[in-house]
């Protein structure tokens, strides 16, 4: 039996002042999915995440998140954006950053409850950052900062986690640890990961889509060379290498 659906997009189009960003996108994401989305720069990947968040309203088409309009389900979505602009010298601790994930419940006065603080502790423990809770976040490595921002997203106990290029500034050893963290989180929520790293995505995620205005997706981990060529608009050679690596279907049994 298929797991419950958490996201559905039907014939979604988005344009910015006549410039087409998404074209006829259809997508279903289920509760146990770990979906990787690849594609060229400017192909609409971040736009797609913002449509799911309800931050961008489609020009036409329908979007449901957890059976409701995205803006009404947003509190059940964790989001780690690609760009985070903050002063690394600003004296804010990891603990305070993670607690910001409770801001919607704490209100304007920022009075966090005992339950909020317990959730922040649990989130830090999940990402293995509890021992760094009092560190200034600007003094952490990029990998540690990413873990802290994921902890902030987890505080809201999301049913869907959206990550936009989360490993862009992380070195290779930290990337492996980061993907292993996501693999442990997928037992608790659906995950959508936007990335340029095709090889890493192909190893760790359960399903892969390619987006360049149009979405190429077969509800599986396989993309054809034709899909990639249509999305990247150039000839593409598919190569498997490294350990672990994927063996392409036509090479199995040889």
XYZ file of N, CA and C in Angstrom:
762
model
N 0.845 -1.197 0.000
C 0.000 0.000 0.000
C 0.885 1.253 0.000
N 0.558 2.194 -0.866
C 1.329 3.437 -0.954
C 1.143 4.270 0.309
N 2.214 4.968 0.713
C 2.135 5.824 1.887
C 1.324 7.074 1.556
N 0.828 7.798 2.578
C 0.001 8.983 2.325
C 0.749 10.055 1.523
N 0.018 10.776 0.712
C 0.576 11.853 -0.099
C 0.705 13.115 0.750
N 1.866 13.768 0.681
C 2.059 15.014 1.433
C 2.069 16.244 0.525
N 2.413 16.062 -0.754
C 2.436 17.187 -1.704
C 1.859 16.716 -3.033
N 1.028 17.557 -3.634
C 0.555 17.307 -4.999
C 0.535 18.620 -5.774
N 1.196 18.612 -6.929
C 1.145 19.721 -7.871
C 0.510 19.220 -9.157
N -0.467 19.959 -9.667
C -1.137 19.589 -10.913
C -1.062 20.745 -11.904
N -0.337 20.510 -13.009
C -0.220 21.464 -14.108
C 0.139 22.862 -13.606
N 1.216 22.935 -12.824
C 1.628 24.206 -12.212
C 2.543 24.992 -13.153
N 2.158 26.234 -13.395
C 2.938 27.181 -14.198
C 3.260 28.391 -13.322
N 4.487 28.903 -13.464
C 4.901 30.131 -12.772
C 5.643 31.004 -13.762
N 5.269 32.270 -13.832
C 6.047 33.204 -14.650
C 6.280 34.487 -13.869
N 7.437 35.088 -14.103
C 7.800 36.369 -13.499
C 7.779 37.428 -14.597
N 6.738 38.234 -14.612
C 6.634 39.318 -15.600
C 6.881 38.803 -17.014
N 6.243 37.675 -17.334
C 6.351 37.125 -18.676
C 7.494 36.151 -18.878
N 8.398 36.026 -17.883
C 9.504 35.079 -17.972
C 9.079 33.776 -17.311
N 9.020 32.695 -18.080
C 8.513 31.418 -17.589
C 9.536 30.756 -16.678
N 9.101 30.394 -15.464
C 9.973 29.712 -14.512
C 9.613 28.243 -14.348
N 8.318 27.914 -14.340
C 7.848 26.535 -14.279
C 6.791 26.339 -15.346
N 6.823 25.178 -15.971
C 5.944 24.928 -17.112
C 5.249 23.575 -16.952
N 3.969 23.607 -16.604
C 3.171 22.385 -16.559
C 3.697 21.322 -15.632
N 4.119 21.697 -14.426
C 4.727 20.741 -13.493
C 3.654 19.919 -12.784
N 3.829 18.601 -12.844
C 2.996 17.662 -12.098
C 3.915 16.858 -11.175
N 3.548 16.789 -9.907
C 4.422 16.115 -8.940
C 3.615 15.616 -7.759
N 3.910 14.390 -7.340
C 3.330 13.826 -6.126
C 4.471 13.377 -5.220
N 4.445 13.822 -3.956
C 5.454 13.433 -2.968
C 4.735 12.735 -1.822
N 5.247 11.564 -1.453
C 4.598 10.785 -0.404
C 5.390 10.825 0.892
N 4.759 10.385 1.942
C 5.266 10.532 3.303
C 6.647 9.927 3.494
N 6.960 8.836 2.795
C 8.246 8.171 2.987
C 9.235 8.461 1.859
N 8.991 9.498 1.063
C 9.874 9.823 -0.054
C 11.103 10.606 0.396
N 12.245 10.289 -0.217
C 13.444 11.120 -0.142
C 13.776 11.450 -1.592
N 13.316 12.616 -2.035
C 13.380 13.016 -3.438
C 14.514 14.002 -3.661
N 15.389 13.697 -4.612
C 16.420 14.621 -5.034
C 16.020 15.300 -6.324
N 16.190 16.626 -6.408
C 15.865 17.377 -7.612
C 17.144 18.012 -8.142
N 17.497 17.670 -9.363
C 18.683 18.217 -10.009
C 18.242 19.057 -11.197
N 19.199 19.780 -11.775
C 18.880 20.599 -12.942
C 19.817 21.783 -13.035
N 19.841 22.455 -14.186
C 20.761 23.574 -14.398
C 20.372 24.803 -13.578
N 21.323 25.712 -13.433
C 21.037 26.987 -12.779
C 19.915 27.710 -13.522
N 19.023 28.329 -12.755
C 17.930 29.062 -13.361
C 16.823 28.185 -13.889
N 16.854 26.895 -13.536
C 15.858 25.964 -14.052
C 14.559 25.925 -13.268
N 14.500 26.650 -12.147
C 13.254 26.732 -11.391
C 13.217 25.890 -10.127
N 14.358 25.362 -9.703
C 14.370 24.465 -8.533
C 13.950 25.206 -7.261
N 14.554 26.366 -7.010
C 14.178 27.144 -5.826
C 12.743 27.632 -5.934
N 12.327 28.014 -7.136
C 10.937 28.426 -7.348
C 9.975 27.313 -6.974
N 10.296 26.087 -7.348
C 9.439 24.947 -7.013
C 9.300 24.792 -5.505
N 10.412 24.908 -4.779
C 10.331 24.808 -3.317
C 9.452 25.915 -2.746
N 9.573 27.122 -3.278
C 8.780 28.236 -2.764
C 7.301 28.089 -3.107
N 7.000 27.417 -4.216
C 5.597 27.111 -4.529
C 5.036 26.148 -3.486
N 5.813 25.133 -3.119
C 5.378 24.176 -2.105
C 5.194 24.858 -0.755
N 6.038 25.842 -0.463
C 5.932 26.590 0.791
C 4.789 27.599 0.787
N 4.231 27.871 -0.388
C 3.188 28.889 -0.481
C 3.731 30.297 -0.532
N 5.030 30.445 -0.792
C 5.631 31.772 -0.892
C 5.479 32.350 -2.289
N 5.249 31.485 -3.273
C 4.984 31.909 -4.641
C 3.683 31.259 -5.081
N 2.785 32.064 -5.607
C 1.502 31.551 -6.092
C 1.613 31.275 -7.588
N 1.248 30.059 -8.016
C 1.358 29.734 -9.441
C 0.477 30.631 -10.303
N 0.922 30.848 -11.539
C 0.107 31.569 -12.513
C -1.138 30.765 -12.846
N -0.962 29.438 -12.890
C -2.103 28.545 -13.042
C -1.709 27.173 -12.515
N -2.706 26.336 -12.262
C -2.459 25.027 -11.684
C -2.849 24.985 -10.220
N -2.771 23.801 -9.638
C -3.195 23.580 -8.260
C -2.064 22.988 -7.425
N -2.016 23.402 -6.149
C -1.005 22.899 -5.213
C -1.688 22.534 -3.901
N -1.427 21.321 -3.435
C -1.905 20.899 -2.119
C -0.726 20.390 -1.303
N -0.660 20.810 -0.055
C 0.358 20.314 0.869
C -0.362 19.792 2.108
N -0.191 18.507 2.360
C -0.872 17.856 3.479
C -2.385 18.062 3.389
N -2.891 17.996 2.149
C -4.322 18.079 1.911
C -4.918 19.459 1.998
N -4.081 20.508 2.076
C -4.594 21.871 2.240
C -3.760 22.818 1.379
N -4.140 24.087 1.398
C -3.350 25.102 0.701
C -1.972 25.219 1.354
N -0.919 25.448 0.561
C 0.438 25.494 1.130
C 0.593 26.474 2.287
N -0.006 27.664 2.161
C 0.170 28.663 3.229
C -0.455 28.222 4.543
N -1.439 27.342 4.498
C -2.057 26.858 5.731
C -1.328 25.643 6.309
N -0.469 25.035 5.505
C 0.293 23.865 5.961
C 1.754 24.207 6.248
N 2.117 25.480 6.075
C 3.525 25.872 6.153
C 4.163 25.545 7.505
N 3.375 25.584 8.568
C 3.940 25.312 9.900
C 4.413 23.868 10.038
N 3.992 22.999 9.125
C 4.404 21.598 9.163
C 5.500 21.297 8.147
N 6.103 22.375 7.600
C 7.197 22.231 6.647
C 8.469 22.822 7.251
N 9.545 22.058 7.226
C 10.861 22.579 7.585
C 11.587 23.004 6.323
N 12.241 24.168 6.365
C 12.876 24.713 5.161
C 14.267 25.221 5.499
N 15.262 24.733 4.740
C 16.631 25.236 4.869
C 16.999 25.856 3.526
N 17.003 27.206 3.426
C 17.241 27.870 2.136
C 18.691 27.778 1.704
N 18.912 28.098 0.437
C 20.262 28.035 -0.124
C 21.149 29.139 0.443
N 20.618 30.343 0.566
C 21.410 31.477 1.014
C 20.912 31.953 2.369
N 21.828 32.100 3.296
C 21.495 32.624 4.619
C 22.410 33.813 4.885
N 21.845 34.995 4.880
C 22.641 36.202 5.059
C 22.641 36.583 6.542
N 23.791 36.435 7.167
C 23.916 36.880 8.556
C 25.373 37.282 8.813
N 25.541 38.145 9.786
C 26.872 38.616 10.152
C 27.540 37.554 11.017
N 28.632 36.939 10.553
C 29.274 35.881 11.347
C 29.808 36.370 12.687
N 29.957 37.696 12.832
C 30.440 38.249 14.100
C 29.308 38.578 15.067
N 28.059 38.445 14.589
C 26.930 38.741 15.469
C 26.891 37.711 16.592
N 26.830 38.157 17.854
C 26.953 37.229 18.990
C 25.662 36.470 19.291
N 25.301 35.536 18.410
C 24.132 34.704 18.649
C 24.575 33.247 18.701
N 24.072 32.532 19.668
C 24.502 31.157 19.883
C 23.703 30.186 19.036
N 24.226 28.972 18.909
C 23.510 27.895 18.227
C 22.155 27.676 18.895
N 22.119 27.709 20.210
C 20.882 27.505 20.971
C 19.816 28.526 20.576
N 20.209 29.793 20.493
C 19.244 30.839 20.145
C 18.749 30.683 18.707
N 19.636 30.279 17.799
C 19.235 30.077 16.402
C 18.219 28.947 16.310
N 18.477 27.853 16.999
C 17.574 26.704 16.931
C 16.214 27.053 17.544
N 16.218 27.798 18.628
C 14.954 28.204 19.253
C 14.096 29.065 18.330
N 14.729 29.735 17.362
C 13.957 30.538 16.420
C 12.953 29.690 15.656
N 13.197 28.395 15.588
C 12.239 27.504 14.944
C 10.916 27.443 15.676
N 10.890 27.881 16.933
C 9.658 27.927 17.733
C 9.018 29.303 17.704
N 9.570 30.216 16.902
C 9.136 31.610 16.969
C 7.641 31.774 16.732
N 7.096 30.985 15.826
C 5.663 31.105 15.535
C 4.802 30.830 16.738
N 5.277 29.963 17.637
C 4.508 29.663 18.843
C 4.843 30.626 19.986
N 6.091 31.136 19.974
C 6.522 31.982 21.085
C 5.918 33.377 21.022
N 5.578 33.856 19.822
C 4.986 35.183 19.695
C 6.029 36.279 19.683
N 5.553 37.510 19.634
C 6.438 38.661 19.491
C 7.366 38.845 20.678
N 6.948 38.432 21.858
C 7.774 38.626 23.055
C 8.850 37.566 23.195
N 8.807 36.530 22.346
C 9.855 35.521 22.373
C 9.915 34.718 23.646
N 8.762 34.457 24.248
C 8.746 33.683 25.486
C 8.583 32.203 25.153
N 9.684 31.509 25.190
C 9.674 30.096 24.831
C 9.264 29.250 26.034
N 8.431 28.285 25.775
C 7.938 27.416 26.835
C 8.954 26.318 27.141
N 8.695 25.603 28.216
C 9.545 24.464 28.557
C 9.500 23.430 27.437
N 8.331 23.268 26.823
C 8.187 22.312 25.724
C 9.014 22.755 24.514
N 9.024 24.067 24.219
C 9.842 24.581 23.125
C 11.319 24.253 23.355
N 11.770 24.466 24.578
C 13.186 24.226 24.896
C 13.521 22.736 24.824
N 12.563 21.904 25.209
C 12.783 20.455 25.104
C 12.901 20.049 23.629
N 12.066 20.627 22.775
C 12.130 20.324 21.347
C 13.453 20.792 20.749
N 13.946 21.940 21.196
C 15.233 22.438 20.711
C 16.361 21.511 21.141
N 16.299 21.026 22.374
C 17.304 20.079 22.855
C 17.271 18.799 22.027
N 16.069 18.287 21.771
C 15.929 17.053 20.996
C 16.451 17.239 19.574
N 16.159 18.404 18.978
C 16.610 18.666 17.611
C 18.133 18.738 17.551
N 18.742 19.398 18.522
C 20.204 19.476 18.560
C 20.826 18.100 18.758
N 20.188 17.283 19.559
C 20.688 15.930 19.772
C 20.571 15.111 18.483
N 19.484 15.300 17.750
C 19.278 14.574 16.497
C 20.388 14.868 15.496
N 20.804 16.134 15.403
C 21.845 16.512 14.436
C 23.244 16.466 15.061
N 23.344 15.920 16.273
C 24.622 15.751 16.972
C 25.356 17.078 17.179
N 24.585 18.071 17.645
C 25.158 19.393 17.900
C 24.885 19.876 19.318
N 24.425 18.986 20.182
C 24.066 19.410 21.536
C 25.273 19.968 22.291
N 26.446 19.410 22.055
C 27.648 19.876 22.755
C 28.125 21.235 22.256
N 27.522 21.737 21.164
C 27.907 23.040 20.628
C 26.808 24.084 20.817
N 25.862 23.800 21.647
C 24.693 24.672 21.797
C 25.061 26.083 22.230
N 26.131 26.251 22.983
C 26.512 27.576 23.475
C 27.540 28.274 22.589
N 27.945 27.633 21.512
C 28.921 28.246 20.607
C 28.273 29.323 19.761
N 29.035 30.353 19.425
C 28.561 31.383 18.505
C 28.463 30.767 17.120
N 27.317 30.893 16.468
C 27.110 30.159 15.220
C 28.064 30.595 14.123
N 28.459 31.854 14.112
C 29.391 32.330 13.093
C 30.789 31.773 13.230
N 31.067 31.109 14.347
C 32.391 30.528 14.581
C 32.433 29.041 14.238
N 31.324 28.504 13.772
C 31.266 27.092 13.409
C 31.690 26.895 11.959
N 32.051 25.661 11.625
C 32.310 25.328 10.227
C 31.001 25.382 9.451
N 31.080 25.400 8.116
C 29.876 25.438 7.296
C 29.022 24.194 7.522
N 29.676 23.048 7.678
C 28.922 21.823 7.936
C 28.177 21.871 9.253
N 28.838 22.416 10.279
C 28.183 22.537 11.585
C 27.039 23.539 11.526
N 27.245 24.619 10.785
C 26.159 25.592 10.637
C 24.944 24.955 9.972
N 25.171 24.146 8.941
C 24.057 23.489 8.268
C 23.298 22.581 9.230
N 24.015 21.873 10.073
C 23.350 21.011 11.054
C 22.498 21.850 12.012
N 23.018 23.009 12.392
C 22.255 23.887 13.285
C 20.986 24.390 12.605
N 21.084 24.738 11.324
C 19.900 25.233 10.607
C 18.879 24.119 10.379
N 19.360 22.897 10.201
C 18.423 21.773 10.112
C 17.740 21.558 11.453
N 18.494 21.685 12.542
C 17.890 21.570 13.871
C 16.799 22.618 14.059
N 17.053 23.833 13.586
C 16.029 24.889 13.661
C 14.773 24.474 12.910
N 14.951 23.844 11.741
C 13.791 23.390 10.963
C 13.068 22.245 11.661
N 13.813 21.395 12.376
C 13.219 20.219 13.012
C 12.410 20.561 14.261
N 12.677 21.702 14.860
C 11.980 22.089 16.089
C 10.467 22.119 15.891
N 10.032 22.496 14.704
C 8.595 22.581 14.420
C 7.965 21.207 14.189
N 8.783 20.144 14.301
C 8.316 18.769 14.072
C 7.624 18.657 12.717
N 8.350 18.977 11.643
C 7.740 19.005 10.307
C 7.416 17.605 9.787
N 6.485 17.558 8.876
C 6.189 16.324 8.153
C 6.845 16.320 6.779
N 7.416 17.483 6.418
C 8.103 17.638 5.142
C 9.303 18.546 5.352
N 10.477 18.125 4.876
C 11.698 18.919 4.998
C 12.202 19.260 3.600
N 12.364 20.572 3.329
C 12.845 21.062 2.046
C 14.237 21.645 2.226
N 15.181 21.204 1.406
C 16.569 21.657 1.514
C 17.050 22.135 0.150
N 17.523 23.369 0.097
C 17.962 23.982 -1.161
C 19.484 24.076 -1.177
N 20.138 23.221 -1.960
C 21.596 23.185 -2.079
C 22.285 23.170 -0.710
N 21.951 22.228 0.157
C 22.475 22.265 1.525
C 23.954 21.928 1.651
N 24.561 21.305 0.630
C 25.972 20.915 0.744
C 26.887 21.779 -0.114
N 26.380 22.901 -0.609
C 27.145 23.716 -1.558
C 28.481 24.202 -0.998
N 28.551 24.474 0.308
C 29.773 25.033 0.888
C 30.425 24.084 1.893
N 30.114 22.795 1.772
C 30.611 21.804 2.720
C 31.624 20.909 2.023
N 32.749 20.602 2.708
C 33.759 19.748 2.080
C 33.278 18.302 2.021
N 33.966 17.480 1.234
C 33.504 16.128 0.913
C 33.265 15.243 2.145
N 34.207 15.174 3.122
C 33.945 14.321 4.292
C 32.695 14.744 5.066
N 32.493 16.057 5.210
C 31.309 16.545 5.919
C 30.041 16.273 5.115
N 30.148 16.275 3.778
C 28.981 15.978 2.962
C 28.481 14.564 3.215
N 29.405 13.615 3.335
C 29.007 12.235 3.604
C 28.239 12.147 4.915
N 28.762 12.792 5.963
C 28.077 12.799 7.257
C 26.702 13.465 7.137
N 26.638 14.519 6.341
C 25.392 15.251 6.180
C 24.330 14.373 5.517
N 24.705 13.675 4.451
C 23.751 12.798 3.775
C 23.325 11.640 4.682
N 24.235 11.161 5.509
C 23.870 10.102 6.449
C 22.858 10.606 7.471
N 22.991 11.868 7.873
C 22.008 12.476 8.766
C 20.636 12.507 8.093
N 20.604 12.930 6.827
C 19.326 12.976 6.118
C 18.725 11.576 5.978
N 19.563 10.585 5.758
C 19.066 9.215 5.635
C 18.382 8.765 6.918
N 18.881 9.237 8.067
C 18.235 8.884 9.335
C 16.938 9.657 9.537
N 16.877 10.898 9.008
C 15.679 11.721 9.178
C 14.523 11.250 8.301
N 14.821 10.576 7.187
C 13.752 10.218 6.254
C 12.783 9.206 6.851
N 13.160 8.594 7.957
C 12.221 7.682 8.626
C 11.110 8.449 9.339
N 11.321 9.767 9.511
C 10.367 10.578 10.265
C 9.581 11.554 9.409
N 10.030 11.818 8.173
C 9.386 12.847 7.358
C 9.779 12.668 5.896
N 9.002 13.248 5.005
C 9.393 13.307 3.595
C 10.475 14.374 3.437
N 11.429 14.112 2.546
C 12.532 15.051 2.326
C 12.647 15.348 0.841
N 12.778 16.632 0.517
C 13.050 17.064 -0.854
C 14.369 17.822 -0.830
N 15.332 17.336 -1.595
C 16.680 17.892 -1.614
C 17.004 18.413 -2.997
N 17.266 19.718 -3.120
C 17.721 20.322 -4.362
C 19.238 20.337 -4.356
N 19.852 19.862 -5.442
C 21.310 19.778 -5.466
C 21.831 19.822 -6.895
N 23.093 20.255 -7.049
C 23.785 20.152 -8.329
C 24.653 18.893 -8.377
N 24.808 18.232 -7.247
C 25.710 17.082 -7.151
C 24.974 15.818 -7.576
N 24.992 15.530 -8.878
C 24.234 14.404 -9.404
C 24.716 13.087 -8.812
N 26.034 12.904 -8.676
C 26.556 11.628 -8.187
C 26.136 11.363 -6.749
N 26.237 12.385 -5.890
C 25.847 12.203 -4.491
C 24.357 11.959 -4.361
N 23.571 12.715 -5.119
C 22.126 12.541 -5.073
C 21.746 11.127 -5.488
N 22.397 10.614 -6.542
C 22.043 9.291 -7.052
C 22.352 8.194 -6.040
N 23.303 8.442 -5.151
C 23.673 7.441 -4.145
C 22.694 7.457 -2.976
N 22.341 8.629 -2.501
C 21.668 8.718 -1.205
C 20.142 8.825 -1.269
N 19.594 9.423 -2.309
C 18.148 9.624 -2.316
C 17.439 8.382 -2.835
N 16.128 8.340 -2.624
C 15.324 7.207 -3.087
C 14.746 7.442 -4.479
N 14.499 8.724 -4.803
C 13.907 9.068 -6.095
C 14.581 10.333 -6.616
N 14.633 10.455 -7.942
C 15.311 11.589 -8.561
C 14.411 12.222 -9.623
N 14.378 13.557 -9.621
C 13.694 14.311 -10.665
C 14.677 15.316 -11.252
N 14.458 15.693 -12.488
C 15.285 16.709 -13.140
C 14.369 17.847 -13.580
N 14.763 19.067 -13.269
C 13.906 20.217 -13.526
C 14.641 21.287 -14.315
N 14.063 21.666 -15.428
C 14.473 22.863 -16.157
C 13.204 23.456 -16.761
N 12.485 24.163 -15.942
C 11.130 24.661 -16.214
C 10.139 23.498 -16.255
N 10.382 22.504 -17.092
C 9.590 21.281 -17.104
C 10.222 20.262 -16.175
N 9.397 19.425 -15.552
C 9.874 18.412 -14.612
C 9.914 17.055 -15.302
N 11.072 16.397 -15.219
C 11.247 15.045 -15.742
C 11.353 14.100 -14.545
N 10.335 13.272 -14.362
C 10.242 12.472 -13.135
C 9.411 11.229 -13.405
N 9.922 10.082 -12.962
C 9.240 8.808 -13.183
C 8.883 8.119 -11.868
N 8.835 8.884 -10.771
C 8.501 8.322 -9.459
C 9.444 7.181 -9.104
N 10.727 7.359 -9.440
C 11.716 6.313 -9.182
C 13.092 6.973 -9.095
N 14.128 6.128 -9.015
C 15.495 6.626 -8.942
C 16.165 6.694 -10.313
N 15.422 6.389 -11.350
C 16.001 6.343 -12.683
C 15.619 7.573 -13.503
N 16.617 8.133 -14.172
C 16.406 9.157 -15.191
C 17.073 8.674 -16.467
N 16.425 8.814 -17.588
C 17.022 8.394 -18.842
C 17.972 9.464 -19.372
N 18.864 9.059 -20.261
C 19.756 10.028 -20.907
C 18.936 11.062 -21.671
N 17.800 10.627 -22.218
C 16.932 11.554 -22.950
C 16.344 12.614 -22.007
N 15.965 12.193 -20.778
C 15.471 13.151 -19.785
C 16.523 14.212 -19.501
N 17.763 13.760 -19.250
C 18.832 14.683 -18.888
C 19.187 15.608 -20.043
N 19.216 15.069 -21.249
C 19.527 15.906 -22.401
C 18.442 16.951 -22.637
N 17.176 16.555 -22.413
C 16.079 17.515 -22.581
C 16.141 18.606 -21.523
N 16.523 18.226 -20.301
C 16.572 19.204 -19.213
C 17.786 20.115 -19.315
N 18.963 19.527 -19.608
C 20.192 20.321 -19.659
C 20.441 20.916 -21.045
N 19.654 20.444 -22.039
C 19.724 20.973 -23.406
C 21.111 20.836 -24.017
N 21.736 19.689 -23.748
C 23.011 19.354 -24.342
C 23.211 17.854 -24.210
N 24.106 17.248 -24.999
C 24.358 15.806 -24.859
C 24.900 15.487 -23.476
N 24.451 14.377 -22.896
C 24.846 13.975 -21.546
C 25.326 12.541 -21.589
N 26.492 12.255 -20.983
C 26.977 10.899 -20.826
C 26.740 10.477 -19.388
N 26.135 9.316 -19.172
C 25.842 8.813 -17.832
C 26.944 7.859 -17.421
N 27.632 8.172 -16.328
C 28.785 7.403 -15.867
C 28.572 7.017 -14.416
N 28.849 5.759 -14.081
C 28.786 5.303 -12.692
C 30.210 5.095 -12.202
N 30.538 5.655 -11.025
C 31.884 5.476 -10.497
C 31.855 5.648 -8.992
N 32.972 5.265 -8.344
C 33.062 5.435 -6.900
C 32.415 4.279 -6.165
N 32.586 4.282 -4.856
C 31.992 3.260 -3.990
C 31.318 3.964 -2.826
N 29.991 3.770 -2.586
C 29.118 2.939 -3.422
C 28.760 3.678 -4.707
N 28.322 2.919 -5.735
C 27.878 3.573 -6.960
C 26.679 2.827 -7.512
N 25.946 3.512 -8.379
C 24.793 2.906 -9.023
C 25.237 2.206 -10.289
N 24.682 1.035 -10.528
C 24.907 0.338 -11.786
C 23.702 0.588 -12.664
N 23.929 1.159 -13.830
C 22.833 1.478 -14.720
C 22.199 0.181 -15.229
N 20.871 0.171 -15.441
C 20.165 -1.064 -15.777
C 20.762 -1.814 -16.955
N 21.228 -1.097 -17.998
C 21.728 -1.795 -19.177
C 23.040 -2.503 -18.926
N 23.700 -2.193 -17.765
C 24.986 -2.827 -17.449
C 24.830 -3.951 -16.429
N 23.657 -4.131 -15.880
C 23.472 -5.161 -14.891
C 23.598 -6.536 -15.541
N 24.235 -7.427 -14.810
C 24.386 -8.791 -15.282
C 25.518 -8.984 -16.267
N 26.304 -7.912 -16.523
C 27.412 -8.045 -17.458
C 28.720 -8.264 -16.702
